[in-house]
Amino acid sequence: MAYQRFSLFPDSPSFKDLFSAHSLRYRWRNGDPLITAAIMAICIVVWIAEALLNLVWQGGLGAMLNAGMLMPATAIHRPWTFITSMFLHQPNSLWHILFNMLTLWCVGPVLERMMGHWPFLALYTVSGLAGGTGMMIWAVLDPSGSGWLTPVYGASGALFGLFAAILVVYRRIGLDIRSMMIWMLINFLMPIIMPNIAWQAHLGGFLFGGIFTWLLVSGVRALRGRSLVRRTLVYGVIMVIAIIAIDLLCNMGNPVGAALL
């Protein structure tokens, strides 16, 4: 009789098999939401690091947040914060990271399977960058001037871009969006229910995510026959250039940036 190692989960794949190169290649080709899972994993690992620093080294946590969060007054001089701020969450609150990750897991896999891995990653990135642009625009429009000194971080801008994409795609193919509307309504109401939520980033991500998805679905007639990946590349570059241009124009009205550097 062959010896069989005891396992509490005999029918489940081992950790090694689950994350082997062969398994990952198979799941990539199968259309599994690996990009969504990777984004979630990065956000969770970063949040754990924040939470640990919050317990043992407040100075280290402050340095980490200061290096990664986006502040309109210094954003152009620290452009990496348009990206890094998407992966930071409130370190002393489980609610922030938990709600964002639940929302991402609700919306992300659906879109990633529909669009493909790279177009989905492009949508998430463009929407997240546009969240920072929403903050830049608000900094210009805010009569008090405090918008320039408002630091922000979180995945919400990118998530609202995914919501807009769901609306565009579902409307295009005629699917029932009532379940998604519940998540959207909850997220849109969050700035009313809870303080210190950057609705400006939500709006920026929603608008640019919706425009980007509309371009992919409809867009210029000459590009409609091209592959989705090709259209993603063309429209993605255009969207990023537009975002950078808006950010630079907004920064021309920055009254405090030089003083903070």
Coordinates of C-alpha atoms in Angstrom, one line a residue:
M1 CA 0.0 0.0 0.0
A2 CA 1.3 3.4 -1.0
Y3 CA 1.9 5.9 1.8
Q4 CA -0.2 9.1 1.5
R5 CA 0.7 12.2 3.5
F6 CA -2.1 13.4 5.8
S7 CA -3.7 16.7 4.8
L8 CA -6.6 18.7 6.2
F9 CA -7.4 19.8 2.6
P10 CA -6.8 16.6 0.5
D11 CA -8.7 17.9 -2.5
S12 CA -7.2 21.4 -2.6
P13 CA -4.0 22.3 -4.6
S14 CA -0.9 22.9 -2.6
F15 CA 0.5 26.4 -2.3
K16 CA 3.4 25.4 -4.5
D17 CA 1.1 24.1 -7.3
L18 CA -1.2 27.1 -7.0
F19 CA 1.6 29.6 -7.6
S20 CA 3.8 27.6 -9.9
A21 CA 4.8 29.0 -13.2
H22 CA 2.8 26.3 -15.0
S23 CA -0.3 27.1 -13.0
L24 CA 0.1 30.9 -13.5
R25 CA 0.5 30.5 -17.3
Y26 CA -2.6 28.3 -17.5
R27 CA -4.7 30.7 -15.5
W28 CA -3.4 33.6 -17.6
R29 CA -4.4 31.9 -20.8
N30 CA -7.7 30.9 -19.2
G31 CA -8.6 34.5 -18.5
D32 CA -8.5 34.2 -14.8
P33 CA -8.4 37.7 -13.0
L34 CA -4.7 37.5 -12.2
I35 CA -4.2 41.3 -12.6
T36 CA -7.0 42.0 -10.2
A37 CA -5.5 39.5 -7.7
A38 CA -2.0 41.0 -8.1
I39 CA -3.4 44.5 -7.4
M40 CA -5.2 43.3 -4.3
A41 CA -2.1 41.5 -3.1
I42 CA 0.1 44.6 -3.4
C43 CA -2.5 46.7 -1.6
I44 CA -2.9 44.2 1.2
V45 CA 0.9 43.7 1.6
V46 CA 1.4 47.5 1.7
W47 CA -1.4 48.0 4.2
I48 CA 0.1 45.3 6.5
A49 CA 3.5 47.1 6.3
E50 CA 1.7 50.3 7.2
A51 CA -0.2 48.7 10.1
L52 CA 3.0 47.2 11.5
L53 CA 4.9 50.5 11.2
N54 CA 1.9 52.2 12.9
L55 CA 2.5 49.8 15.9
V56 CA 6.2 49.8 16.2
W57 CA 7.7 52.8 14.4
Q58 CA 5.5 55.9 13.9
G59 CA 8.4 57.8 12.3
G60 CA 8.8 55.1 9.6
L61 CA 5.1 55.1 8.9
G62 CA 5.1 58.9 8.5
A63 CA 8.1 58.6 6.1
M64 CA 6.3 55.9 4.1
L65 CA 3.1 57.9 3.8
N66 CA 4.9 61.1 3.0
A67 CA 6.8 59.4 0.2
G68 CA 3.8 57.7 -1.3
M69 CA 0.7 59.9 -0.8
L70 CA -0.3 62.5 -3.4
M71 CA -0.5 66.2 -2.5
P72 CA -1.5 68.6 -5.3
A73 CA 1.0 71.2 -4.2
T74 CA 4.0 68.8 -4.7
A75 CA 2.6 66.3 -7.1
I76 CA 4.3 67.6 -10.3
H77 CA 7.6 67.6 -8.5
R78 CA 6.9 64.1 -7.1
P79 CA 5.2 62.4 -10.1
W80 CA 5.6 58.9 -8.7
T81 CA 2.9 59.7 -6.1
F82 CA 0.2 59.6 -8.8
I83 CA 1.0 55.8 -8.9
T84 CA 2.1 55.0 -5.3
S85 CA -0.9 56.7 -3.7
M86 CA -3.1 54.1 -5.4
F87 CA -1.6 51.4 -3.2
L88 CA -1.7 53.1 0.2
H89 CA -4.6 53.0 2.6
Q90 CA -5.4 54.3 6.0
P91 CA -3.1 52.4 8.3
N92 CA -5.2 52.6 11.5
S93 CA -8.5 51.5 9.9
L94 CA -9.4 48.1 8.6
W95 CA -12.5 49.5 7.0
H96 CA -10.7 51.5 4.3
I97 CA -8.6 48.6 2.8
L98 CA -11.4 46.1 3.4
F99 CA -14.1 48.0 1.6
N100 CA -11.8 48.9 -1.3
M101 CA -10.6 45.4 -1.8
L102 CA -14.2 44.0 -1.6
T103 CA -15.2 46.5 -4.2
L104 CA -12.3 45.6 -6.4
W105 CA -13.0 41.9 -6.1
C106 CA -16.7 42.5 -7.1
V107 CA -15.9 44.6 -10.2
G108 CA -12.4 43.7 -11.3
P109 CA -12.8 40.0 -12.3
V110 CA -15.8 40.8 -14.4
L111 CA -14.0 43.5 -16.4
E112 CA -10.7 41.6 -16.6
R113 CA -12.4 38.6 -18.1
M114 CA -14.4 40.8 -20.6
M115 CA -11.5 43.1 -21.6
G116 CA -8.4 40.9 -21.2
H117 CA -5.5 41.4 -18.8
W118 CA -3.6 44.3 -20.4
P119 CA -6.6 46.4 -21.4
F120 CA -7.9 46.0 -17.8
L121 CA -4.6 47.0 -16.3
A122 CA -4.5 50.0 -18.6
L123 CA -8.0 51.0 -17.5
Y124 CA -7.1 50.7 -13.8
T125 CA -4.0 52.7 -14.3
V126 CA -5.6 55.5 -16.3
S127 CA -8.4 55.7 -13.8
G128 CA -6.0 55.9 -10.9
L129 CA -4.0 58.6 -12.5
A130 CA -7.1 60.5 -13.3
G131 CA -8.0 60.4 -9.6
G132 CA -5.0 62.5 -8.9
T133 CA -6.0 64.8 -11.8
G134 CA -9.3 65.3 -10.1
M135 CA -7.5 66.5 -7.0
M136 CA -5.4 68.8 -9.1
I137 CA -8.4 70.4 -10.8
W138 CA -10.1 70.8 -7.4
A139 CA -7.0 72.5 -6.0
V140 CA -7.4 75.1 -8.8
L141 CA -11.1 75.6 -8.3
D142 CA -11.2 75.6 -4.5
P143 CA -11.5 79.2 -3.4
S144 CA -10.0 78.6 0.0
G145 CA -6.7 77.3 -1.6
S146 CA -6.7 74.4 0.9
G147 CA -7.0 71.9 -1.9
W148 CA -3.3 72.3 -2.8
L149 CA -2.4 71.0 0.7
T150 CA -4.8 68.1 0.9
P151 CA -3.0 64.8 0.9
V152 CA -4.8 61.8 -0.6
Y153 CA -4.2 58.0 -1.0
G154 CA -6.3 55.0 -1.7
A155 CA -7.6 52.9 -4.7
S156 CA -10.9 54.7 -4.9
G157 CA -10.1 56.8 -8.0
A158 CA -9.2 53.7 -9.9
L159 CA -12.2 51.8 -8.6
F160 CA -14.6 54.5 -9.8
G161 CA -13.0 54.2 -13.2
L162 CA -14.0 50.5 -13.2
F163 CA -17.5 51.5 -12.2
A164 CA -17.7 53.8 -15.2
A165 CA -16.3 51.0 -17.4
I166 CA -19.0 48.6 -16.2
L167 CA -21.7 51.1 -17.1
V168 CA -20.3 51.6 -20.6
V169 CA -19.7 47.9 -21.3
Y170 CA -23.0 46.6 -19.8
R171 CA -25.0 49.2 -21.7
R172 CA -23.2 48.3 -24.9
I173 CA -24.0 44.6 -24.6
G174 CA -27.4 45.0 -22.9
L175 CA -26.7 43.2 -19.6
D176 CA -28.5 43.8 -16.3
I177 CA -26.5 46.2 -14.2
R178 CA -28.7 46.3 -11.1
S179 CA -26.2 44.3 -8.9
M180 CA -23.4 46.6 -9.9
M181 CA -25.6 49.7 -9.3
I182 CA -25.8 48.7 -5.6
W183 CA -22.0 48.8 -5.3
M184 CA -21.9 52.1 -7.2
L185 CA -24.6 53.7 -5.1
I186 CA -22.8 52.6 -1.8
N187 CA -19.5 54.1 -3.1
F188 CA -21.0 57.3 -4.3
L189 CA -22.7 57.8 -0.9
M190 CA -19.5 57.2 1.1
P191 CA -18.3 60.8 1.0
I192 CA -21.6 61.8 2.5
I193 CA -21.6 59.2 5.2
M194 CA -17.9 59.3 6.1
P195 CA -15.7 62.4 6.4
N196 CA -12.3 62.9 4.7
I197 CA -13.1 61.0 1.6
A198 CA -11.7 62.5 -1.6
W199 CA -14.8 62.7 -3.8
Q200 CA -12.7 64.7 -6.3
A201 CA -10.6 61.7 -7.0
H202 CA -13.7 59.5 -7.4
L203 CA -15.1 61.9 -10.0
G204 CA -11.8 62.2 -11.9
G205 CA -11.4 58.4 -12.0
F206 CA -15.0 57.9 -13.1
L207 CA -14.9 60.4 -15.9
F208 CA -11.6 59.3 -17.4
G209 CA -12.4 55.6 -16.9
G210 CA -15.7 56.1 -18.7
I211 CA -14.1 58.0 -21.6
F212 CA -11.3 55.5 -22.0
T213 CA -13.8 52.5 -22.0
W214 CA -16.0 54.3 -24.5
L215 CA -13.1 54.8 -26.8
L216 CA -12.2 51.1 -26.6
V217 CA -15.8 50.1 -27.2
S218 CA -16.6 52.7 -29.9
G219 CA -14.0 55.3 -30.5
V220 CA -12.6 56.4 -33.9
R221 CA -14.0 54.5 -36.8
A222 CA -10.6 53.9 -38.3
L223 CA -9.4 51.9 -35.3
R224 CA -12.5 49.8 -34.7
G225 CA -11.1 46.9 -36.8
R226 CA -7.9 46.8 -34.8
S227 CA -7.3 44.4 -32.0
L228 CA -8.4 45.4 -28.5
V229 CA -4.7 45.4 -27.3
R230 CA -3.8 47.8 -30.2
R231 CA -6.7 50.1 -29.4
T232 CA -5.7 50.0 -25.7
L233 CA -2.2 51.1 -26.6
V234 CA -3.3 54.0 -28.8
Y235 CA -6.1 55.3 -26.6
G236 CA -4.1 54.6 -23.4
V237 CA -1.2 56.8 -24.6
I238 CA -3.7 59.6 -25.6
M239 CA -5.4 59.4 -22.2
V240 CA -2.1 59.6 -20.3
I241 CA -0.9 62.5 -22.4
A242 CA -4.2 64.3 -21.7
I243 CA -3.9 63.6 -18.0
I244 CA -0.3 64.9 -17.8
A245 CA -1.3 68.0 -19.8
I246 CA -4.2 68.8 -17.4
D247 CA -1.9 68.2 -14.4
L248 CA 0.7 70.6 -15.8
L249 CA -1.9 73.3 -16.6
C250 CA -3.3 73.0 -13.1
N251 CA 0.1 73.3 -11.6
M252 CA 0.6 76.7 -13.2
G253 CA -1.8 78.0 -10.6
N254 CA 0.0 76.3 -7.8
P255 CA 0.8 79.1 -5.2
V256 CA 2.6 76.9 -2.6
G257 CA 4.6 74.2 -4.4
A258 CA 8.0 75.8 -4.5
A259 CA 7.8 76.7 -0.8
L260 CA 7.2 73.1 0.2
L261 CA 10.2 71.6 -1.7

